[in-house]
Amino acid sequence: MAPFLYHTNRKRHFLFLFSVFILSQSLPPMALANPLSPPSSCTKGPGPVIPATPLLSFLVRVQETALQTYGKSNFDPKHYVDLPLKSNLSTTVEAFDKLPKTEDGSVSVKDFEAFIGKYFNDAGDDVVYAEPLDFVPEPHGFLPKVENPEVRGWALEVHALWKNLSRKVSSSVLHHPELHTLLPLPRPVIIPGSRFTEVYYWDSYWVIRGLLASKMYETAKAIVTNLIFMLDTYGHVLNGARAYYTNRSQPPLLSAMVYEIYNRTGDVEFVKKSLPPLIKEYRYWNSDIHELIIRDAEQCNHFLNRYYAMWNKPRPESSTIDEELASKFLNDSEKQQFYRELASTAESGWDFSTRWMRNSSDFTTLSTTTILPVDLNIFILRMELDIAFLAKTVGENAITEDFLRASQNRRKAFSSIFWNENMGQWLDYWLNNGADCEEPQTWKAENQNQKVFASNFVPLWIDLFNSDIHLVEKVTKSLQNSGLLCAAGIATSLTNSGQQWDFPNGWAPLQHMIVEGLSKSASMEARTVAKDIAERWIKTNYVAYKKTGAMHEKYDVEKCGEFGGGGEYTPQTGFGWTNGVVLAFLEEFGWPKDKKIDCD
């Protein structure tokens, strides 16, 4: 039944998109103030902060002591804020304060390890294995276009990784949440892997795309249920399911997850339950901290969005790193702003990249809160279109019309604010003099960031853009000439900075969005480029897997079969979104029986 529903819903969605254009011609224009969100005003003063819990504040102290005790070698600060307590906090703090310390505040390795062993369980012990109830070793109708037996065998191994990555919170988290930084989610999850033992927001979209290829529809729905739980509990979907992520979100793809699941299953009740939370999330992203007004050359005002974390201290999971980076600032307010930029960059998912730096050679010039990112605004445009479609599916026509108006206005903004005709790309827009303002900012051409990033091509992912064949062909040519296309996929940027979201690293979600956009177009050239990129990406994943026995978080796109590096932690394996994209690509493009899979 599922394949029939998939094609039926795809056709229904195509007809809906056609109606977007027709309806938008008859809808009255939206007033300046967006009725779907609170009135917008630029943030004044230091900005909002969500307080840390006492447990988290204490664990940061433990993290700092661990660094002093062990030094930087093989030190992962996240490990210490993930430690679950064995007994109550006050008893543990009292014991910690009694540890003998040297003048520099360090504790002997023997004393520190004895303290950790006595008062903490191991990091990761608060998640336990959960057998996915809808997993079968080879699902009926699995990847029918994959004819090569070698590739098919590998795809089944990747499919089997869903079992390895399936977890649920332990009973201790549910009954004693005060002892854990892990949050008590109601349903099982798929984790990314390695040091990431909790569910993450935007990773989950590509995990779900892979689960749908694996016919694991109930597991996919459970992920959405958990994300909605976070939204209902905290007012937004968190970066991840830890107490130290409550101050920020991640790229908003919840509506896209709901749409993709409905597209495969036709589950209308699932849509009905999901629609109110989706509208709640939309309002969050269009609240005053995230929304700004830009006036274009025709004096038309556009509501657009930025990343903005509710935090101005070192990130607890990286506190010791952040404090060292901020040491160059002498002024406390400058340090607080830098800490907000760090957390806001983490909210973007691109942590870290020269994309967010005013000076690409100086990490402390991070200015993420003063950038209107192309991809964030595409995700919110997709949210508007998804909500309009899903509302229409359940007969909420007034909601459909509201969100069609919003999408119509945002689409215009992409033409007047982000699009650069000479480059054939959409470019991030830098705000003037920071983001503290009360009046709309006037668009200036020189405020577009003309450096090339993979995110400049993400708008192709949206059917409103990939349905324009002339636009697609122009952007495809720009991509081909950009320098981003490499032997093993699309590079994230052209700058080799040592940051993980820069050259030469390639990331699964960026490959997928760009490839899927190109492949949906009517342009034969664009579809050929899409297939070529997908095949290069599949090859590098396959060869690296055969060499290392693992799927990796990121890959070096200069070298087929090599995983990526850089950033503030060691490269991770597992790996949720990488697995999902490989399965989605194999489902879409297949692999012919006689086609080689090794690096050329």
Coordinates of C-alpha atoms in Angstrom, one line a residue:
M1 CA 0.0 0.0 0.0
A2 CA 2.8 2.4 0.9
P3 CA 4.2 2.8 -2.7
F4 CA 0.8 3.6 -4.0
L5 CA 0.3 6.2 -1.3
Y6 CA 3.7 7.7 -2.0
H7 CA 3.0 8.3 -5.7
T8 CA -0.6 9.4 -4.9
N9 CA 0.6 12.0 -2.4
R10 CA 3.4 13.2 -4.6
K11 CA 0.8 13.9 -7.3
R12 CA -1.4 15.6 -4.7
H13 CA 1.5 17.7 -3.6
F14 CA 2.3 18.7 -7.2
L15 CA -1.3 19.8 -7.7
F16 CA -1.1 21.7 -4.5
L17 CA 2.0 23.6 -5.6
F18 CA 0.3 24.5 -8.8
S19 CA -2.6 25.9 -6.7
V20 CA -0.1 27.9 -4.7
F21 CA 0.5 30.1 -7.8
I22 CA -3.2 30.3 -8.7
L23 CA -4.3 31.1 -5.1
S24 CA -1.5 33.6 -4.6
Q25 CA -2.9 35.7 -7.4
S26 CA -6.3 36.0 -5.7
L27 CA -5.2 36.3 -2.1
P28 CA -5.2 39.9 -0.6
P29 CA -1.7 41.1 0.2
M30 CA -0.5 40.5 3.8
A31 CA -0.4 43.5 6.0
L32 CA 3.0 44.7 7.3
A33 CA 2.6 42.9 10.6
N34 CA 2.5 39.1 10.2
P35 CA -0.7 37.8 11.8
L36 CA 0.8 34.4 12.3
S37 CA 3.5 35.8 14.8
P38 CA 3.8 38.4 17.5
P39 CA 4.7 41.9 16.4
S40 CA 8.3 42.0 15.5
S41 CA 10.9 44.3 17.1
C42 CA 14.7 44.0 16.9
T43 CA 16.2 42.8 20.2
K44 CA 17.5 45.7 22.4
G45 CA 19.9 45.3 25.3
P46 CA 21.8 42.1 26.2
G47 CA 19.1 39.8 24.9
P48 CA 17.2 36.9 26.6
V49 CA 18.9 34.1 28.6
I50 CA 17.5 30.8 29.7
P51 CA 19.1 30.0 33.1
A52 CA 21.1 26.8 33.5
T53 CA 20.0 24.2 36.0
P54 CA 22.0 23.7 39.3
L55 CA 23.1 20.3 38.1
L56 CA 24.4 21.7 34.8
S57 CA 26.3 24.5 36.6
F58 CA 28.0 22.0 38.9
L59 CA 28.9 19.7 36.0
V60 CA 30.7 22.6 34.3
R61 CA 32.8 22.9 37.4
V62 CA 33.6 19.1 37.2
Q63 CA 34.5 19.6 33.5
E64 CA 36.9 22.5 34.4
T65 CA 38.6 20.4 37.1
A66 CA 38.9 17.4 34.6
L67 CA 40.8 19.7 32.2
Q68 CA 43.1 20.8 34.9
T69 CA 43.7 17.3 36.0
Y70 CA 44.2 15.5 32.7
G71 CA 45.2 18.4 30.3
K72 CA 43.9 18.9 26.8
S73 CA 45.1 15.5 25.3
N74 CA 42.0 13.4 24.4
F75 CA 39.8 15.7 26.6
D76 CA 36.2 15.9 25.5
P77 CA 34.3 18.5 27.6
K78 CA 30.9 17.1 26.6
H79 CA 31.7 13.8 28.4
Y80 CA 31.5 15.6 31.8
V81 CA 28.2 17.3 31.4
D82 CA 26.7 14.1 30.3
L83 CA 27.6 12.2 33.5
P84 CA 24.5 11.0 35.4
L85 CA 24.6 11.4 39.2
K86 CA 24.3 8.3 41.4
S87 CA 22.8 10.2 44.4
N88 CA 21.4 13.7 45.1
L89 CA 23.2 16.8 43.9
S90 CA 23.9 18.4 47.3
T91 CA 25.7 15.3 48.5
T92 CA 27.8 15.1 45.3
V93 CA 28.7 18.8 45.5
E94 CA 29.7 18.5 49.1
A95 CA 32.1 15.6 48.3
F96 CA 33.5 17.5 45.3
D97 CA 34.2 20.6 47.4
K98 CA 36.2 18.4 49.9
L99 CA 38.5 17.0 47.3
P100 CA 42.1 18.0 48.0
K101 CA 43.3 20.6 45.5
T102 CA 46.6 22.1 44.6
E103 CA 47.2 25.9 44.4
D104 CA 46.2 25.9 40.7
G105 CA 42.9 24.2 41.5
S106 CA 43.7 20.8 40.0
V107 CA 43.0 17.5 41.7
S108 CA 45.2 14.4 41.5
V109 CA 44.2 11.9 38.9
K110 CA 43.7 9.2 41.6
D111 CA 41.4 11.4 43.7
F112 CA 39.5 12.7 40.7
E113 CA 38.9 9.2 39.3
A114 CA 37.8 7.9 42.7
F115 CA 35.3 10.8 43.0
I116 CA 33.9 10.2 39.5
G117 CA 33.6 6.4 40.1
K118 CA 31.8 6.9 43.4
Y119 CA 29.3 9.6 42.6
F120 CA 28.6 9.2 38.8
N121 CA 27.5 6.6 36.4
D122 CA 29.1 6.5 33.0
A123 CA 28.2 9.1 30.3
G124 CA 25.7 7.4 28.1
D125 CA 24.4 5.0 30.7
D126 CA 21.1 7.0 30.9
V127 CA 20.2 5.8 27.4
V128 CA 19.6 2.1 26.8
Y129 CA 19.1 0.0 23.7
A130 CA 15.6 -0.2 22.3
E131 CA 14.7 -2.8 19.7
P132 CA 12.9 -1.1 16.8
L133 CA 9.6 -2.9 16.5
D134 CA 9.3 -2.2 12.8
F135 CA 12.8 -3.3 11.8
V136 CA 13.1 -6.4 9.5
P137 CA 16.5 -7.5 8.0
E138 CA 15.3 -6.9 4.4
P139 CA 12.0 -5.0 4.1
H140 CA 9.6 -5.9 1.3
G141 CA 10.3 -3.6 -1.7
F142 CA 13.6 -2.3 -0.3
L143 CA 15.6 -0.2 -2.8
P144 CA 14.2 -1.8 -5.9
K145 CA 16.6 0.2 -8.2
V146 CA 19.7 -1.2 -6.6
E147 CA 20.6 -4.2 -8.8
N148 CA 24.3 -4.6 -8.0
P149 CA 24.6 -7.3 -5.4
E150 CA 27.7 -5.8 -3.8
V151 CA 26.0 -2.4 -3.3
R152 CA 22.8 -4.1 -2.2
G153 CA 24.7 -6.1 0.5
W154 CA 26.2 -2.8 1.7
A155 CA 22.9 -1.0 1.7
L156 CA 21.4 -3.8 3.9
E157 CA 24.3 -3.3 6.3
V158 CA 23.6 0.4 6.4
H159 CA 19.9 -0.4 6.9
A160 CA 20.9 -2.7 9.9
L161 CA 22.6 0.3 11.6
W162 CA 19.2 1.6 12.6
K163 CA 19.1 -1.2 15.1
N164 CA 22.5 -0.2 16.4
L165 CA 21.5 3.5 16.8
S166 CA 18.1 2.9 18.4
R167 CA 17.8 4.0 22.0
K168 CA 15.3 5.0 24.7
V169 CA 15.9 7.0 27.9
S170 CA 16.5 4.8 31.0
S171 CA 14.0 4.4 33.7
S172 CA 16.2 6.5 36.0
V173 CA 15.8 9.5 33.7
L174 CA 12.0 9.1 33.8
H175 CA 11.8 8.6 37.6
H176 CA 14.7 10.8 38.7
P177 CA 15.2 13.5 36.0
E178 CA 17.0 15.7 38.5
L179 CA 20.0 13.3 38.3
H180 CA 20.5 13.7 34.6
T181 CA 21.2 16.3 31.9
L182 CA 19.4 13.9 29.4
L183 CA 15.8 14.9 29.0
P184 CA 13.0 12.4 29.6
L185 CA 11.6 11.8 26.1
P186 CA 8.5 9.6 25.8
R187 CA 9.4 7.4 22.8
P188 CA 12.5 5.6 21.5
V189 CA 15.0 7.6 19.3
I190 CA 17.6 7.1 16.7
I191 CA 20.9 8.8 17.8
P192 CA 23.6 10.1 15.5
G193 CA 26.3 7.9 17.0
S194 CA 29.6 8.0 18.9
R195 CA 29.7 10.9 21.4
F196 CA 26.2 12.0 20.4
T197 CA 24.0 9.7 22.5
E198 CA 20.9 11.9 22.4
V199 CA 18.5 12.8 19.6
Y200 CA 19.4 15.9 17.6
Y201 CA 16.9 18.2 15.8
W202 CA 18.0 18.7 12.2
D203 CA 19.8 15.4 12.0
S204 CA 16.4 13.8 12.5
Y205 CA 15.1 14.9 9.1
W206 CA 17.7 12.9 7.2
V207 CA 17.4 10.0 9.7
I208 CA 13.7 10.0 8.9
R209 CA 14.4 10.0 5.1
G210 CA 16.5 6.9 5.6
L211 CA 13.9 5.3 7.9
L212 CA 11.3 5.8 5.2
A213 CA 13.5 4.1 2.6
S214 CA 13.8 1.3 5.2
K215 CA 10.0 1.1 5.6
M216 CA 10.3 1.9 9.3
Y217 CA 7.4 4.3 9.5
E218 CA 6.6 3.9 13.2
T219 CA 10.2 4.6 14.2
A220 CA 10.0 7.7 12.1
K221 CA 6.8 8.9 13.7
A222 CA 8.3 8.3 17.2
I223 CA 11.1 10.7 16.4
V224 CA 8.5 13.4 15.5
T225 CA 6.6 12.6 18.7
N226 CA 9.7 13.3 20.7
L227 CA 10.5 16.5 18.9
I228 CA 6.9 17.7 19.5
F229 CA 7.3 16.8 23.2
M230 CA 10.3 19.1 23.4
L231 CA 8.3 21.8 21.6
D232 CA 5.4 21.5 23.9
T233 CA 7.6 21.4 27.0
Y234 CA 10.2 24.1 26.2
G235 CA 8.4 26.3 23.7
H236 CA 10.7 25.3 20.8
V237 CA 12.4 22.1 19.5
L238 CA 15.7 21.9 21.2
N239 CA 19.1 21.6 19.5
G240 CA 19.2 18.2 21.2
A241 CA 17.7 16.3 24.1
R242 CA 20.0 17.6 26.8
A243 CA 19.5 20.2 29.5
Y244 CA 22.3 22.3 28.0
Y245 CA 20.4 22.7 24.7
T246 CA 17.3 24.3 26.1
N247 CA 18.7 27.8 25.2
R248 CA 18.6 27.2 21.4
S249 CA 17.0 25.3 18.6
Q250 CA 18.5 24.0 15.3
P251 CA 17.5 24.4 11.6
P252 CA 13.7 24.0 11.7
L253 CA 12.7 21.0 9.7
L254 CA 9.9 19.5 11.8
S255 CA 7.2 20.4 9.2
A256 CA 9.3 18.7 6.5
M257 CA 9.5 15.5 8.7
V258 CA 5.7 15.5 9.1
Y259 CA 5.2 16.1 5.3
E260 CA 7.6 13.3 4.3
I261 CA 6.0 10.8 6.7
Y262 CA 2.5 11.7 5.5
N263 CA 3.7 11.5 1.9
R264 CA 4.7 7.8 2.5
T265 CA 1.9 6.7 4.9
G266 CA -1.1 8.9 4.1
D267 CA -1.7 9.0 7.9
V268 CA -4.2 11.9 8.3
E269 CA -4.5 11.5 12.0
F270 CA -0.8 12.0 12.3
V271 CA -1.1 15.2 10.4
K272 CA -4.0 16.4 12.6
K273 CA -2.0 15.9 15.8
S274 CA 1.1 17.5 14.3
L275 CA -0.5 20.7 12.8
P276 CA -1.0 22.7 16.1
P277 CA 2.7 22.1 17.2
L278 CA 3.9 23.1 13.7
I279 CA 2.1 26.4 13.9
K280 CA 3.5 26.9 17.4
E281 CA 7.0 26.4 16.1
Y282 CA 6.4 28.8 13.2
R283 CA 5.5 31.5 15.8
Y284 CA 8.7 30.8 17.7
W285 CA 10.8 31.3 14.7
N286 CA 9.0 34.5 13.9
S287 CA 9.2 36.0 17.4
D288 CA 11.1 39.2 18.0
I289 CA 14.6 37.6 18.6
H290 CA 14.6 35.7 15.3
E291 CA 12.7 38.1 13.0
L292 CA 13.9 41.3 11.4
I293 CA 12.5 43.6 8.7
I294 CA 14.5 44.5 5.5
R295 CA 13.3 47.2 3.1
D296 CA 14.2 46.4 -0.5
A297 CA 15.0 48.7 -3.4
E298 CA 11.3 49.1 -4.2
Q299 CA 10.6 50.2 -0.6
C300 CA 8.8 46.9 0.1
N301 CA 9.3 45.5 3.6
H302 CA 10.3 41.8 4.1
F303 CA 10.1 39.8 7.4
L304 CA 13.2 37.6 7.5
N305 CA 14.9 35.4 10.0
R306 CA 18.2 34.8 11.8
Y307 CA 19.7 32.5 14.3
Y308 CA 19.7 33.8 17.9
A309 CA 20.4 31.7 20.9
M310 CA 19.0 32.6 24.4
W311 CA 22.4 32.3 26.0
N312 CA 25.4 34.6 26.8
K313 CA 27.8 32.3 28.7
P314 CA 30.1 29.5 27.6
R315 CA 28.2 26.6 26.1
P316 CA 28.2 24.0 29.0
E317 CA 29.1 21.1 26.6
S318 CA 32.2 23.2 25.5
S319 CA 32.7 25.5 28.4
T320 CA 36.4 25.1 28.7
I321 CA 36.9 25.7 25.0
D322 CA 34.7 28.7 24.9
E323 CA 36.3 30.4 27.9
E324 CA 39.7 30.0 26.3
L325 CA 38.5 31.5 23.0
A326 CA 36.9 34.4 24.8
S327 CA 40.1 35.2 26.8
K328 CA 41.1 37.8 24.3
F329 CA 38.1 40.0 25.3
L330 CA 38.7 42.2 28.3
N331 CA 35.2 43.6 28.5
D332 CA 32.5 41.4 30.1
S333 CA 29.8 42.6 27.7
E334 CA 32.0 41.7 24.7
K335 CA 32.6 38.2 26.2
Q336 CA 28.8 37.8 26.7
Q337 CA 28.2 38.8 23.1
F338 CA 30.8 36.4 21.8
Y339 CA 29.3 33.6 23.9
R340 CA 25.9 34.4 22.3
E341 CA 27.5 34.2 18.9
L342 CA 29.0 30.8 19.7
A343 CA 25.6 29.4 20.8
S344 CA 23.8 31.0 17.9
T345 CA 26.3 29.4 15.5
A346 CA 25.6 26.1 17.1
E347 CA 21.9 26.8 16.5
S348 CA 22.6 27.1 12.8
G349 CA 24.0 23.5 12.7
W350 CA 27.1 24.9 11.0
D351 CA 29.4 24.9 14.0
F352 CA 31.8 26.2 12.9
S353 CA 32.5 27.9 9.6
T354 CA 34.1 31.0 8.1
R355 CA 30.6 31.7 6.8
W356 CA 29.8 33.3 10.1
M357 CA 33.0 35.3 10.6
R358 CA 33.6 38.9 9.7
N359 CA 37.3 38.1 9.4
S360 CA 37.7 34.5 8.1
S361 CA 41.2 34.3 9.8
D362 CA 39.9 35.3 13.3
F363 CA 37.4 33.0 15.0
T364 CA 36.5 35.6 17.6
T365 CA 34.8 37.7 14.8
L366 CA 31.8 35.3 14.8
S367 CA 28.7 37.4 14.0
T368 CA 26.0 34.9 13.3
T369 CA 23.2 37.0 14.9
T370 CA 23.9 39.8 12.4
I371 CA 23.4 37.5 9.4
L372 CA 20.1 36.6 7.5
P373 CA 21.0 33.1 6.3
V374 CA 19.7 31.8 3.0
D375 CA 19.1 28.3 4.2
L376 CA 17.3 29.3 7.4
N377 CA 14.9 31.4 5.4
I378 CA 14.4 28.5 3.0
F379 CA 13.6 26.2 5.8
I380 CA 11.0 28.7 7.0
L381 CA 9.6 29.0 3.5
R382 CA 9.3 25.3 3.4
M383 CA 7.6 25.4 6.8
E384 CA 5.1 27.8 5.4
L385 CA 4.4 25.6 2.3
D386 CA 4.3 22.4 4.4
I387 CA 1.8 23.9 6.9
A388 CA -0.3 25.2 4.1
F389 CA -0.4 21.8 2.4
L390 CA -0.9 19.8 5.6
A391 CA -3.7 22.2 6.7
K392 CA -5.4 21.7 3.4
T393 CA -5.1 18.0 3.8
V394 CA -7.2 18.1 7.0
G395 CA -9.6 20.7 5.8
E396 CA -8.2 23.8 7.6
N397 CA -8.6 26.1 4.7
A398 CA -8.2 29.4 6.6
I399 CA -4.8 28.2 7.9
T400 CA -3.8 27.2 4.3
E401 CA -4.6 30.7 3.0
D402 CA -2.7 32.4 5.8
F403 CA 0.4 30.3 5.2
L404 CA 0.2 30.7 1.4
R405 CA 0.3 34.5 1.9
A406 CA 3.3 34.2 4.1
S407 CA 5.1 31.9 1.6
Q408 CA 4.2 34.3 -1.2
N409 CA 5.9 37.2 0.6
R410 CA 9.0 35.2 1.6
R411 CA 9.4 34.0 -2.0
K412 CA 9.5 37.7 -3.1
A413 CA 12.2 38.3 -0.5
F414 CA 14.4 35.7 -2.1
S415 CA 14.3 37.6 -5.3
S416 CA 15.0 41.1 -3.8
I417 CA 17.2 40.3 -0.7
F418 CA 19.1 37.1 -1.3
W419 CA 19.4 36.6 -5.1
N420 CA 22.5 37.7 -6.9
E421 CA 22.0 37.7 -10.6
N422 CA 25.7 38.0 -11.6
M423 CA 26.7 35.0 -9.5
G424 CA 23.6 33.0 -10.1
Q425 CA 23.3 32.2 -6.4
W426 CA 21.4 33.2 -3.3
L427 CA 23.7 35.0 -0.8
D428 CA 23.5 35.5 2.9
Y429 CA 22.8 39.1 3.9
W430 CA 24.7 40.9 6.6
L431 CA 22.8 43.3 8.8
N432 CA 24.0 46.9 9.4
N433 CA 25.6 47.8 12.7
G434 CA 24.5 44.6 14.5
A435 CA 20.9 43.7 14.9
D436 CA 19.8 46.2 17.6
C437 CA 17.3 48.4 15.7
E438 CA 13.7 49.5 15.8
E439 CA 13.2 50.5 12.1
P440 CA 13.5 48.4 9.0
Q441 CA 17.0 48.1 7.6
T442 CA 17.4 49.3 4.0
W443 CA 18.8 46.6 1.7
K444 CA 22.3 47.3 0.3
A445 CA 24.0 45.2 -2.4
E446 CA 27.3 45.4 -0.6
N447 CA 25.8 43.6 2.4
Q448 CA 25.4 40.4 0.5
N449 CA 28.2 37.9 1.4
Q450 CA 29.7 37.1 -2.0
K451 CA 31.8 34.2 -0.8
V452 CA 30.7 30.8 -2.1
F453 CA 29.1 28.3 0.3
A454 CA 27.1 25.2 -0.4
S455 CA 24.2 27.0 1.4
N456 CA 24.0 29.4 -1.5
F457 CA 22.4 26.6 -3.6
V458 CA 20.0 25.2 -1.0
P459 CA 16.9 27.2 -2.3
L460 CA 16.9 24.7 -5.2
W461 CA 15.5 22.2 -2.7
I462 CA 12.2 24.1 -2.7
D463 CA 9.8 23.2 -5.5
L464 CA 8.9 26.9 -5.9
F465 CA 12.4 27.4 -7.3
N466 CA 13.3 24.0 -8.8
S467 CA 10.1 24.2 -10.9
D468 CA 11.6 27.2 -12.8
I469 CA 13.7 25.6 -15.5
H470 CA 15.5 28.8 -16.6
L471 CA 16.4 29.6 -13.0
V472 CA 17.5 26.0 -12.4
E473 CA 19.8 26.0 -15.4
K474 CA 21.4 29.3 -14.4
V475 CA 22.0 28.0 -10.9
T476 CA 23.3 24.7 -12.1
K477 CA 25.8 26.4 -14.3
S478 CA 26.8 28.6 -11.3
L479 CA 27.3 25.5 -9.2
Q480 CA 29.4 23.8 -11.8
N481 CA 31.7 26.9 -12.0
S482 CA 31.7 27.5 -8.3
G483 CA 34.7 25.4 -7.3
L484 CA 32.5 23.4 -4.8
L485 CA 32.1 20.3 -7.0
C486 CA 34.9 17.9 -6.1
A487 CA 35.9 14.3 -6.7
A488 CA 33.7 13.0 -3.8
G489 CA 30.9 15.5 -3.6
I490 CA 30.0 19.1 -2.8
A491 CA 32.5 21.0 -0.5
T492 CA 30.9 23.1 2.2
S493 CA 33.0 26.2 1.3
L494 CA 36.1 27.2 -0.6
T495 CA 38.1 28.2 2.5
N496 CA 40.3 25.6 4.3
S497 CA 40.1 27.1 7.8
G498 CA 40.4 24.0 9.9
Q499 CA 36.7 24.4 10.9
Q500 CA 34.6 21.4 10.2
W501 CA 31.9 23.3 8.1
D502 CA 34.5 24.5 5.6
F503 CA 36.6 23.0 2.8
P504 CA 37.4 20.2 2.2
N505 CA 34.6 18.7 4.2
G506 CA 31.3 17.6 2.6
W507 CA 28.2 16.9 4.7
A508 CA 25.4 14.5 3.9
P509 CA 22.5 17.1 4.4
L510 CA 24.0 19.6 2.0
Q511 CA 24.6 16.9 -0.7
H512 CA 21.0 15.7 -0.3
M513 CA 19.2 19.1 -0.5
I514 CA 21.1 20.3 -3.5
V515 CA 20.9 16.9 -5.3
E516 CA 17.2 16.5 -4.6
G517 CA 16.5 20.0 -5.8
L518 CA 18.4 19.5 -9.1
S519 CA 16.8 16.1 -9.6
K520 CA 13.2 17.4 -9.3
S521 CA 13.7 20.0 -12.0
A522 CA 12.7 19.6 -15.6
S523 CA 16.2 20.4 -16.8
M524 CA 18.0 17.4 -18.2
E525 CA 21.4 19.0 -17.4
A526 CA 20.4 19.6 -13.8
R527 CA 19.2 16.1 -13.4
T528 CA 22.5 14.8 -14.9
V529 CA 24.5 16.9 -12.4
A530 CA 22.4 15.6 -9.6
K531 CA 22.9 12.0 -10.5
D532 CA 26.7 12.5 -10.8
I533 CA 26.9 14.2 -7.4
A534 CA 24.9 11.4 -5.8
E535 CA 27.0 8.7 -7.3
R536 CA 30.2 10.4 -6.2
W537 CA 28.8 10.7 -2.7
I538 CA 27.6 7.0 -2.6
K539 CA 31.1 5.9 -3.8
T540 CA 33.0 7.8 -1.1
N541 CA 30.6 6.5 1.6
Y542 CA 31.0 2.9 0.3
V543 CA 34.8 2.9 0.0
A544 CA 35.3 4.6 3.5
Y545 CA 32.9 2.0 5.0
K546 CA 34.9 -0.9 3.5
K547 CA 38.1 0.6 4.8
T548 CA 37.0 1.5 8.3
G549 CA 33.9 -0.6 8.9
A550 CA 31.9 2.6 9.7
M551 CA 29.7 5.3 8.3
H552 CA 31.1 8.8 9.1
E553 CA 29.7 12.1 10.1
K554 CA 31.5 14.0 7.3
Y555 CA 33.8 13.3 4.4
D556 CA 36.8 14.8 2.7
V557 CA 35.4 15.6 -0.8
E558 CA 38.8 16.0 -2.4
K559 CA 39.6 12.3 -1.8
C560 CA 37.2 9.5 -2.5
G561 CA 36.9 7.2 0.4
E562 CA 38.3 9.6 3.1
F563 CA 36.4 10.9 6.0
G564 CA 36.6 14.5 7.1
G565 CA 38.2 16.3 10.0
G566 CA 38.6 19.6 11.7
G567 CA 36.5 21.3 14.4
E568 CA 36.5 21.0 18.2
Y569 CA 36.0 17.3 18.5
T570 CA 37.3 14.1 16.8
P571 CA 35.5 12.8 13.8
Q572 CA 32.5 10.7 14.7
T573 CA 31.0 7.5 13.3
G574 CA 27.6 6.0 13.3
F575 CA 26.2 8.0 11.6
G576 CA 22.5 8.9 11.5
W577 CA 22.1 11.5 8.8
T578 CA 24.9 9.9 6.6
N579 CA 23.1 6.6 6.7
G580 CA 19.8 8.3 5.8
V581 CA 21.1 10.2 2.8
V582 CA 22.9 7.1 1.4
L583 CA 19.6 5.1 1.6
A584 CA 17.6 8.0 0.1
F585 CA 20.1 8.4 -2.8
L586 CA 20.1 4.6 -3.5
E587 CA 16.3 4.7 -3.4
E588 CA 16.1 7.6 -5.9
F589 CA 19.0 6.7 -8.3
G590 CA 19.6 3.0 -7.7
W591 CA 22.8 1.3 -8.8
P592 CA 23.0 -0.7 -12.0
K593 CA 24.1 -4.3 -11.9
D594 CA 27.3 -3.9 -13.8
K595 CA 28.3 -0.4 -12.5
K596 CA 31.5 -0.3 -10.4
I597 CA 31.3 1.1 -6.9
D598 CA 35.0 1.6 -6.1
C599 CA 36.9 4.9 -6.5
D600 CA 38.1 5.5 -10.0

